[in-house]
Amino acid sequence: MRCEICKTNEATVHFSQVTGDKVSKIDLCESCAKAKGLTDPNNITMLGDLLGDFAAGPPAEAESQRCPECGFTQANFKKQGRLGCAVCYETFETGLRPLLKAMHKGERHVGKSPRKARARVSPERLRELEKELALAIKEERFEHAAQLRDEIRALESKARLSAR
Amino acid sequence: MSADNPNPADQWVVISSRVRLARNLAGVPFPGWAKKPDRQKSLDIIRTAACALPEMRGAFVRSMDELTAMEKQLLVERHLISREHAAKTVGSGVVISASQVVSLMNNEEDHLRMQALMPGFCLQEVWQIIDRVDPELEEQLDYAFSPKLGYLTACPTNVGTGMRASTMVHLPALVLAEQINQIVQAVNKLGLAVRGLYGEGTEASGNLFQISNQTTLGERESDLIERLTKIVIQIIEREKNAREVLMERRPQMIHDQVGRAYGVLANACVQSSKEAMNLLSLVRLGLDLGLIRGLDPRRVDEMFLLTQPAHLQQHVNRKLSAEQRDIVRASLLRDMLKDVDRPKPLPLCLSDLSEGESDTGQNN
């Protein structure tokens, strides 16, 4: 059996991932497995990303996009399944948005926030959220709208508290 | 919870509760991408802040390169660090409170992973502990945070609250009744993850399962914990129910399983860690059901930990090969049972035999 990445070496590393009733399999040679960081059995969650790579074939443009803060690329993300720094979340926002949507319950943080960030509540931020809320209601994205409403309420109460 | 089944009984199902938070420093690349000087920088900054916490008075503070492989393994077995963290060396570290309730991993996947871990079913309590430590640290540290995405983490699966709340549950009856897969699937559908003893990618030995929240963005910490608590309560009920049903409908099978576990543990001379855990689980079940008497359940719980490879070596104070460990483990387990009467088998009833053991409960 040939390695599915380099297509030359003999595949000696075989990964299977069971998700629900679906089984995904990939066969790699040792060096490709190592290059993909798949020598660690804890990394099997990355199999989905790997298989995704083969299925879709990443667009060259997005692949070469680089985080201005840390130099991390989308290709690095595909390889490691981890980001390079906090700014990467802005740099790769377009690619991350659908991923986050699929992974999580909501698209916005509604949990606690550091006191320092709370002190930074700005009127602009509130206006921006209100605009988003109006849009969400118009587009009948009610779950998102409810999250936005909660966030606005939370911000307003924080603003009131800090004004005391 | 019904009045007939007060909380202490739940402690026999829920072994421990834990909440961990992932945090990163603003302006420093995440550990997996950071160069050595940056990793050292974040380690130093966080460690200084951590050591100043009142909770960390008299804490165990080490760089990962200062720990031996066995010391690291001890920490893994106590769930104070992850297996991934045990593989780290220079530039990563641990700070563990004297009580071992609060522990911090520096430069695991994120700059800072902090957890509160306690025995029993006490998610609220561990959450409150870690929710006190977090803002105290934040006074000293500048966390990477976005109002939209929350706490920014190396892996997008943790972004938002950065919180993983989990409970370790002991579900021998659901395994014996072959209902466990059904439960795991149902729990997965509710957005929770079920994992093995040492977390992601590990096998469930000893009928022990870790149940935790899967998602971290779009829900408040308190809501996540409440949801997890409610589901764990249901799982406890299912486990209790499965125990009752098995005792009623398949008593011979339960007596057999518990009797065999006792027999092997009381007599074996070579015992692997995995087998020991599975058998200890059945002995624990036998105690819970009153089939084995004269053994303190806490002693069995201790043995779960003591028979793990690193703890075993620490106990005899010397390095042991895998083969030697199996022999020492077997001896410790024989010792545990030496004064414990063997479980009484069900009295033989020939009329039952003719019908065979039935799942319908008609022979009771």
Coordinates of C-alpha atoms in Angstrom, one line a residue:
Chain A
M1 CA 0.0 0.0 0.0
R2 CA 1.4 3.4 -1.0
C3 CA 1.4 6.5 1.2
E4 CA -1.6 8.8 0.4
I5 CA 0.5 11.9 0.6
C6 CA 3.8 11.3 -1.2
K7 CA 2.4 8.4 -3.3
T8 CA 5.9 6.8 -3.3
N9 CA 6.8 5.3 0.0
E10 CA 5.2 2.2 1.5
A11 CA 2.4 3.2 3.9
T12 CA 3.3 1.9 7.4
V13 CA 1.2 4.3 9.5
H14 CA -2.5 3.6 9.4
F15 CA -5.0 5.9 11.1
S16 CA -8.7 5.3 11.6
Q17 CA -11.2 7.7 13.1
V18 CA -14.7 6.7 14.1
T19 CA -17.2 9.6 14.2
G20 CA -20.7 8.4 14.9
D21 CA -21.1 5.5 12.6
K22 CA -18.6 6.8 10.0
V23 CA -15.1 5.5 9.8
S24 CA -12.4 7.6 8.1
K25 CA -9.1 5.9 7.3
I26 CA -5.8 7.2 6.1
D27 CA -2.6 5.4 5.2
L28 CA 0.8 7.2 5.4
C29 CA 4.5 6.5 5.2
E30 CA 6.4 7.2 8.4
S31 CA 8.0 10.4 7.1
C32 CA 4.7 12.0 5.9
A33 CA 3.0 10.9 9.1
K34 CA 5.8 12.7 11.1
A35 CA 5.6 15.8 8.9
K36 CA 1.8 15.9 9.5
G37 CA 2.4 15.6 13.3
L38 CA 0.6 12.3 13.3
T39 CA 3.1 10.3 15.3
D40 CA 1.3 11.2 18.5
P41 CA -1.9 9.2 18.9
N42 CA -3.4 12.2 20.8
N43 CA -3.4 14.1 17.5
I44 CA -5.9 11.9 15.8
T45 CA -8.5 14.6 15.9
M46 CA -6.6 16.2 13.1
L47 CA -7.5 13.4 10.8
G48 CA -10.6 15.3 9.8
D49 CA -8.5 18.3 8.7
L50 CA -6.1 16.0 6.8
L51 CA -8.8 14.2 5.0
G52 CA -10.5 17.6 4.3
D53 CA -7.2 18.7 2.6
F54 CA -7.4 15.8 0.2
A55 CA -11.0 16.2 -0.5
A56 CA -11.1 19.9 -1.2
G57 CA -7.5 20.8 -2.2
P58 CA -6.7 24.1 -0.5
P59 CA -6.8 27.3 -2.5
A60 CA -3.2 28.4 -3.0
E61 CA -4.0 32.0 -2.1
A62 CA -5.4 31.2 1.3
E63 CA -2.6 28.8 2.0
S64 CA 0.0 31.5 1.7
Q65 CA -1.8 34.1 3.9
R66 CA 0.5 35.0 6.8
C67 CA -0.2 36.4 10.2
P68 CA 1.4 39.8 10.4
E69 CA 2.1 39.3 14.1
C70 CA 3.7 35.8 14.3
G71 CA 4.2 34.7 10.7
F72 CA 1.9 31.7 11.0
T73 CA 0.2 30.5 7.8
Q74 CA -3.1 28.8 7.1
A75 CA -1.0 25.8 5.9
N76 CA 0.6 25.7 9.3
F77 CA -2.9 25.6 10.8
K78 CA -4.0 22.7 8.6
K79 CA -0.9 20.8 9.6
Q80 CA -1.0 21.5 13.4
G81 CA -4.7 22.2 14.1
R82 CA -3.5 25.0 16.4
L83 CA -3.0 28.7 15.8
G84 CA 0.2 30.7 16.1
C85 CA -0.9 33.6 18.3
A86 CA -4.0 35.6 19.4
V87 CA -3.8 37.8 16.3
C88 CA -4.2 34.7 14.1
Y89 CA -7.9 34.8 15.0
E90 CA -8.2 38.1 13.1
T91 CA -5.8 37.1 10.3
F92 CA -7.6 33.9 9.5
E93 CA -11.1 35.1 10.5
T94 CA -12.7 34.2 7.2
G95 CA -11.5 30.6 7.3
L96 CA -12.1 30.2 11.0
R97 CA -15.7 31.5 11.1
P98 CA -17.3 28.4 9.5
L99 CA -15.1 26.1 11.6
L100 CA -16.0 27.9 14.9
K101 CA -19.7 27.8 13.8
A102 CA -19.5 24.0 13.3
M103 CA -17.6 23.4 16.5
H104 CA -19.5 25.5 19.0
K105 CA -22.9 26.3 20.3
G106 CA -22.7 30.0 19.3
E107 CA -20.5 32.4 17.4
R108 CA -20.0 34.9 20.2
H109 CA -18.5 34.8 23.6
V110 CA -21.1 35.3 26.3
G111 CA -19.1 34.0 29.3
K112 CA -17.0 36.0 31.7
S113 CA -14.4 38.5 30.6
P114 CA -11.2 39.9 32.2
R115 CA -11.7 43.0 34.4
K116 CA -9.2 44.8 32.2
A117 CA -11.3 44.1 29.1
R118 CA -14.5 45.1 30.9
A119 CA -13.0 48.5 31.7
R120 CA -12.6 48.9 27.9
V121 CA -16.3 48.8 27.1
S122 CA -16.7 51.5 24.5
P123 CA -19.8 53.2 23.2
E124 CA -18.7 52.3 19.7
R125 CA -18.7 48.6 20.6
L126 CA -22.3 48.9 21.9
R127 CA -23.4 50.6 18.7
E128 CA -21.7 48.0 16.6
L129 CA -23.5 45.2 18.5
E130 CA -26.9 47.0 18.2
K131 CA -26.4 47.2 14.5
E132 CA -25.5 43.5 14.4
L133 CA -28.6 42.7 16.4
A134 CA -30.9 44.6 14.1
L135 CA -29.4 42.7 11.1
A136 CA -29.8 39.4 12.9
I137 CA -33.5 40.0 13.6
K138 CA -34.0 41.2 10.0
E139 CA -32.4 38.0 8.7
E140 CA -34.4 35.9 11.2
R141 CA -31.2 34.5 12.8
F142 CA -33.0 34.5 16.2
E143 CA -30.5 32.3 18.1
H144 CA -27.7 34.7 17.2
A145 CA -30.0 37.7 18.0
A146 CA -30.6 36.3 21.5
Q147 CA -26.9 36.0 22.1
L148 CA -26.3 39.6 20.9
R149 CA -29.1 40.9 23.1
D150 CA -27.6 39.1 26.1
E151 CA -24.2 40.6 25.3
I152 CA -25.6 44.1 24.9
R153 CA -27.4 43.8 28.2
A154 CA -24.3 42.5 29.9
L155 CA -22.2 45.4 28.4
E156 CA -24.8 47.9 29.5
S157 CA -24.9 46.7 33.0
K158 CA -21.1 46.7 33.2
A159 CA -21.0 50.2 31.9
R160 CA -23.5 51.2 34.6
L161 CA -21.5 49.5 37.2
S162 CA -18.2 51.2 36.2
A163 CA -20.0 54.5 36.0
R164 CA -21.0 54.2 39.7
Chain B
M1 CA -32.2 13.1 43.6
S2 CA -34.8 11.2 45.6
A3 CA -34.7 11.3 49.4
D4 CA -34.0 7.5 49.4
N5 CA -30.8 8.1 47.6
P6 CA -29.0 10.9 49.4
N7 CA -25.9 12.5 48.0
P8 CA -23.2 10.4 49.6
A9 CA -24.3 7.5 47.4
D10 CA -23.5 9.6 44.4
Q11 CA -19.9 9.8 45.5
W12 CA -19.7 6.1 44.6
V13 CA -20.5 6.9 41.0
V14 CA -18.8 10.3 40.6
I15 CA -15.1 9.8 41.5
S16 CA -14.0 13.4 40.9
S17 CA -14.9 16.8 39.5
R18 CA -12.7 19.2 37.7
V19 CA -12.8 22.6 36.0
R20 CA -10.0 23.8 33.9
L21 CA -9.5 27.2 32.2
A22 CA -7.2 27.9 29.2
R23 CA -5.6 31.3 29.1
N24 CA -2.9 32.9 27.0
L25 CA -0.8 36.1 27.3
A26 CA -1.5 38.9 24.8
G27 CA 1.5 39.7 22.6
V28 CA 3.3 36.3 22.9
P29 CA 2.9 33.5 20.3
F30 CA 1.1 30.4 21.6
P31 CA 3.5 27.8 23.0
G32 CA 3.4 25.5 20.0
W33 CA 4.5 28.2 17.7
A34 CA 6.7 30.3 20.1
K35 CA 10.4 30.3 19.9
K36 CA 12.3 29.2 23.0
P37 CA 12.9 32.8 24.4
D38 CA 9.2 33.6 24.1
R39 CA 8.3 30.3 25.8
Q40 CA 10.7 31.1 28.6
K41 CA 9.3 34.6 28.9
S42 CA 5.7 33.5 29.3
L43 CA 6.8 30.8 31.7
D44 CA 8.6 33.3 33.9
I45 CA 5.8 35.9 33.8
I46 CA 3.1 33.4 34.7
R47 CA 5.1 31.6 37.3
T48 CA 5.8 34.8 39.1
A49 CA 2.1 35.7 39.1
A50 CA 1.1 32.2 40.2
C51 CA 3.6 32.0 43.1
A52 CA 2.2 35.2 44.5
L53 CA -1.3 33.8 44.8
P54 CA -2.5 33.1 48.3
E55 CA -3.7 29.6 47.1
M56 CA -0.2 28.8 46.0
R57 CA 1.5 29.3 49.4
G58 CA 3.9 26.3 49.8
A59 CA 3.1 25.2 46.2
F60 CA 5.1 22.6 44.2
V61 CA 6.8 24.7 41.5
R62 CA 8.9 23.0 38.9
S63 CA 10.1 23.3 35.3
M64 CA 9.3 20.3 33.3
D65 CA 13.0 19.6 32.7
E66 CA 13.6 19.4 36.5
L67 CA 11.2 16.5 36.8
T68 CA 12.2 12.8 36.2
A69 CA 10.0 10.7 33.9
M70 CA 8.6 9.0 36.9
E71 CA 7.7 12.2 38.7
K72 CA 5.9 13.4 35.6
Q73 CA 4.0 10.1 35.4
L74 CA 3.0 10.4 39.1
L75 CA 1.5 13.8 38.2
V76 CA -0.3 12.3 35.2
E77 CA -1.7 9.5 37.3
R78 CA -3.0 12.1 39.8
H79 CA -4.6 14.1 36.9
L80 CA -2.5 17.1 37.9
I81 CA -0.9 17.4 34.5
S82 CA -1.9 16.0 31.1
R83 CA 0.0 13.3 29.3
E84 CA 0.9 15.9 26.7
H85 CA 2.4 18.1 29.3
A86 CA 4.5 15.2 30.7
A87 CA 6.2 15.1 27.3
K88 CA 7.4 18.8 27.7
T89 CA 10.8 19.8 28.9
V90 CA 12.6 23.2 28.9
G91 CA 10.2 26.2 28.8
S92 CA 7.2 24.5 30.4
G93 CA 6.4 24.1 34.0
V94 CA 3.9 23.3 36.7
V95 CA 2.7 25.0 39.9
I96 CA 0.6 22.8 42.1
S97 CA -1.0 24.0 45.3
A98 CA 0.0 22.3 48.6
S99 CA -3.5 20.7 48.8
Q100 CA -3.2 19.5 45.1
V101 CA -6.6 21.0 44.5
V102 CA -5.4 23.8 42.2
S103 CA -2.8 23.1 39.6
L104 CA -1.3 25.2 36.8
M105 CA 0.4 24.0 33.6
N106 CA 2.6 26.5 32.0
N107 CA 3.1 26.2 28.3
E108 CA 1.2 23.1 27.6
E109 CA -0.9 23.8 24.5
D110 CA -1.7 27.2 25.9
H111 CA 0.4 29.5 28.0
L112 CA -1.6 28.7 31.0
R113 CA -4.0 25.9 31.9
M114 CA -5.3 26.1 35.4
Q115 CA -7.5 23.6 37.0
A116 CA -9.3 22.8 40.3
L117 CA -9.8 19.1 41.0
M118 CA -11.6 17.5 43.9
P119 CA -12.9 14.1 44.8
G120 CA -16.7 13.6 44.5
F121 CA -19.5 15.3 42.7
C122 CA -18.7 19.0 43.3
L123 CA -18.6 20.9 40.0
Q124 CA -19.9 24.1 41.5
E125 CA -17.3 24.0 44.2
V126 CA -14.3 23.4 41.8
W127 CA -15.7 26.1 39.5
Q128 CA -15.8 28.6 42.3
I129 CA -12.3 27.8 43.3
I130 CA -10.9 28.3 39.8
D131 CA -13.1 31.3 39.3
R132 CA -11.3 32.9 42.2
V133 CA -7.8 32.1 41.0
D134 CA -8.5 33.3 37.4
P135 CA -9.2 37.0 38.3
E136 CA -6.3 37.0 40.8
L137 CA -3.9 36.0 38.1
E138 CA -5.5 38.4 35.7
E139 CA -4.5 41.2 38.0
Q140 CA -0.9 40.4 37.1
L141 CA -1.3 39.1 33.6
D142 CA -2.5 40.5 30.3
Y143 CA -4.8 37.8 28.9
A144 CA -5.4 37.4 25.1
F145 CA -9.1 38.2 24.9
S146 CA -11.5 39.4 22.3
P147 CA -14.9 40.7 23.2
K148 CA -16.3 38.7 20.3
L149 CA -14.5 35.4 20.7
G150 CA -13.6 35.5 24.4
Y151 CA -10.4 34.0 25.7
L152 CA -8.2 33.2 22.7
T153 CA -6.7 29.8 22.8
A154 CA -4.2 27.9 20.6
C155 CA -6.9 25.4 19.5
P156 CA -10.1 26.9 18.2
T157 CA -12.0 24.1 20.1
N158 CA -11.2 25.9 23.4
V159 CA -11.9 29.5 22.4
G160 CA -14.5 31.5 24.3
T161 CA -14.7 30.5 27.9
G162 CA -11.6 28.3 27.5
M163 CA -13.3 26.1 30.0
R164 CA -13.5 22.4 30.3
A165 CA -15.6 21.1 33.2
S166 CA -15.5 17.4 33.7
T167 CA -16.5 14.6 36.0
M168 CA -14.9 11.1 36.4
V169 CA -17.7 8.6 36.7
H170 CA -17.6 4.9 37.6
L171 CA -20.2 3.1 35.5
P172 CA -19.7 -0.7 35.9
A173 CA -23.4 -1.6 35.8
L174 CA -24.0 0.3 32.6
V175 CA -21.0 -1.5 31.0
L176 CA -22.2 -4.9 32.3
A177 CA -25.7 -4.2 31.1
E178 CA -24.3 -3.2 27.7
Q179 CA -26.0 0.1 27.9
I180 CA -22.9 2.2 27.9
N181 CA -22.6 2.8 24.2
Q182 CA -26.2 4.0 24.1
I183 CA -25.4 6.4 27.0
V184 CA -22.2 7.6 25.3
Q185 CA -24.1 8.4 22.1
A186 CA -26.9 10.2 23.9
V187 CA -24.4 12.2 25.9
N188 CA -22.5 13.1 22.7
K189 CA -25.7 14.3 21.1
L190 CA -26.2 16.7 24.0
G191 CA -22.8 18.3 23.2
L192 CA -20.8 16.6 25.8
A193 CA -17.7 14.4 25.3
V194 CA -17.1 11.0 26.9
R195 CA -13.4 10.1 27.2
G196 CA -11.2 7.5 28.9
L197 CA -9.4 7.8 32.2
Y198 CA -6.6 10.2 31.1
G199 CA -8.7 12.3 28.7
E200 CA -8.6 12.7 25.0
G201 CA -7.7 9.6 23.1
T202 CA -7.4 7.3 26.1
E203 CA -9.1 4.1 26.8
A204 CA -11.8 3.6 29.4
S205 CA -10.2 1.3 31.9
G206 CA -11.8 0.3 35.1
N207 CA -15.3 1.3 33.8
L208 CA -14.2 4.9 34.5
F209 CA -15.3 7.6 32.1
Q210 CA -14.6 11.3 31.9
I211 CA -17.7 13.4 30.9
S212 CA -17.0 17.0 29.9
N213 CA -18.4 19.9 27.9
Q214 CA -17.4 19.7 24.2
T215 CA -18.1 23.4 23.3
T216 CA -16.7 26.5 24.8
L217 CA -18.1 29.4 22.7
G218 CA -21.6 30.8 22.9
E219 CA -22.5 29.6 26.4
R220 CA -21.8 31.0 29.8
E221 CA -19.5 29.1 32.1
S222 CA -22.3 28.7 34.7
D223 CA -24.7 27.4 32.0
L224 CA -22.2 24.9 30.8
I225 CA -21.6 23.7 34.3
E226 CA -25.3 23.5 35.0
R227 CA -25.9 21.5 31.9
L228 CA -23.1 19.1 32.7
T229 CA -24.4 18.7 36.2
K230 CA -27.9 17.9 35.1
I231 CA -26.6 15.3 32.6
V232 CA -24.3 13.7 35.2
I233 CA -27.2 13.4 37.6
Q234 CA -29.1 11.6 35.0
I235 CA -26.2 9.3 34.3
I236 CA -25.9 8.5 38.1
E237 CA -29.6 7.6 38.1
R238 CA -29.1 5.4 35.0
E239 CA -26.2 3.6 36.7
K240 CA -28.1 3.1 39.9
N241 CA -31.1 1.8 37.9
A242 CA -28.9 -0.5 35.9
R243 CA -27.5 -1.9 39.2
E244 CA -30.9 -2.5 40.6
V245 CA -32.1 -4.1 37.4
L246 CA -29.1 -6.4 37.1
M247 CA -29.4 -7.5 40.7
E248 CA -33.1 -8.3 40.1
R249 CA -32.9 -9.9 36.7
R250 CA -29.3 -11.2 36.3
P251 CA -28.2 -11.8 39.9
Q252 CA -26.2 -14.9 38.9
M253 CA -24.2 -12.8 36.4
I254 CA -23.4 -10.1 38.9
H255 CA -22.4 -12.6 41.6
D256 CA -20.2 -14.3 39.1
Q257 CA -18.5 -11.1 37.9
V258 CA -17.8 -9.9 41.4
G259 CA -16.8 -13.4 42.6
R260 CA -14.3 -13.8 39.7
A261 CA -12.9 -10.3 40.3
Y262 CA -12.3 -11.2 44.0
G263 CA -10.9 -14.6 43.0
V264 CA -8.4 -13.2 40.6
L265 CA -7.3 -10.3 42.8
A266 CA -7.0 -12.5 45.9
N267 CA -4.9 -15.1 44.2
A268 CA -3.1 -13.7 41.1
C269 CA 0.7 -13.4 41.2
V270 CA 1.1 -11.3 38.1
Q271 CA -1.3 -8.5 37.5
S272 CA -1.3 -5.9 34.7
S273 CA -2.5 -2.4 35.4
K274 CA -5.4 -2.6 33.0
E275 CA -6.7 -5.9 34.3
A276 CA -6.3 -4.7 37.9
M277 CA -8.4 -1.6 37.2
N278 CA -11.2 -3.6 35.6
L279 CA -11.2 -6.1 38.5
L280 CA -11.0 -3.3 41.2
S281 CA -14.0 -1.7 39.5
L282 CA -16.0 -5.0 39.9
V283 CA -14.9 -5.3 43.6
R284 CA -16.0 -1.7 44.1
L285 CA -19.3 -2.7 42.6
G286 CA -19.5 -5.7 44.8
L287 CA -19.0 -3.5 47.8
D288 CA -21.6 -1.0 46.7
L289 CA -24.1 -3.9 46.2
G290 CA -23.2 -5.5 49.5
L291 CA -21.9 -8.7 47.9
I292 CA -18.4 -8.1 49.4
R293 CA -18.2 -7.1 53.0
G294 CA -15.4 -6.1 55.4
L295 CA -13.5 -3.9 53.1
D296 CA -13.4 -0.1 53.3
P297 CA -14.4 1.3 49.8
R298 CA -11.9 4.0 50.2
R299 CA -9.2 1.4 50.3
V300 CA -10.3 0.2 46.9
D301 CA -10.3 3.8 45.6
E302 CA -6.7 4.1 46.9
M303 CA -5.7 1.0 45.1
F304 CA -6.9 2.4 41.8
L305 CA -4.2 5.0 42.2
L306 CA -1.6 3.0 44.1
T307 CA -1.5 0.2 41.4
Q308 CA -0.8 2.7 38.6
P309 CA 2.8 2.3 37.3
A310 CA 4.5 5.4 38.8
H311 CA 2.6 5.2 42.2
L312 CA 3.6 1.6 42.5
Q313 CA 7.3 2.4 42.0
Q314 CA 7.0 5.3 44.5
H315 CA 5.4 2.9 47.0
V316 CA 8.3 0.5 46.9
N317 CA 10.7 3.4 46.4
R318 CA 12.6 1.8 43.5
K319 CA 12.4 1.7 39.7
L320 CA 10.7 -1.4 38.4
S321 CA 10.4 -3.0 35.0
A322 CA 6.9 -3.7 33.6
E323 CA 7.2 -7.4 34.6
Q324 CA 8.3 -6.5 38.1
R325 CA 5.5 -4.0 38.5
D326 CA 2.9 -6.7 37.6
I327 CA 4.3 -8.9 40.4
V328 CA 4.4 -6.1 43.0
R329 CA 0.9 -5.0 42.0
A330 CA -0.5 -8.5 42.4
S331 CA 1.1 -8.8 45.8
L332 CA -0.4 -5.4 47.0
L333 CA -3.9 -6.5 45.7
R334 CA -3.6 -9.9 47.4
D335 CA -2.7 -8.0 50.6
M336 CA -5.8 -5.8 50.3
L337 CA -8.1 -8.8 50.2
K338 CA -6.2 -11.1 52.6
D339 CA -8.7 -10.5 55.5
V340 CA -11.8 -10.0 53.4
D341 CA -14.2 -12.9 53.3
R342 CA -14.9 -14.2 49.8
P343 CA -18.2 -13.0 48.4
K344 CA -21.0 -15.6 49.0
P345 CA -22.3 -17.0 45.8
L346 CA -26.1 -17.1 45.2
P347 CA -27.6 -20.2 46.9
L348 CA -28.1 -22.9 44.3
C349 CA -31.7 -23.2 43.2
L350 CA -32.2 -26.1 40.8
S351 CA -35.6 -24.8 39.6
D352 CA -34.0 -21.6 38.4
L353 CA -31.3 -23.6 36.5
S354 CA -33.9 -25.4 34.3
E355 CA -35.1 -22.0 33.0
G356 CA -31.6 -20.6 32.7
E357 CA -30.9 -17.1 33.8
S358 CA -33.4 -14.9 32.1
D359 CA -33.4 -11.2 31.3
T360 CA -37.2 -11.1 31.7
G361 CA -37.1 -11.2 35.4
Q362 CA -39.8 -13.9 35.4
N363 CA -37.7 -16.3 37.4
N364 CA -37.6 -13.9 40.4

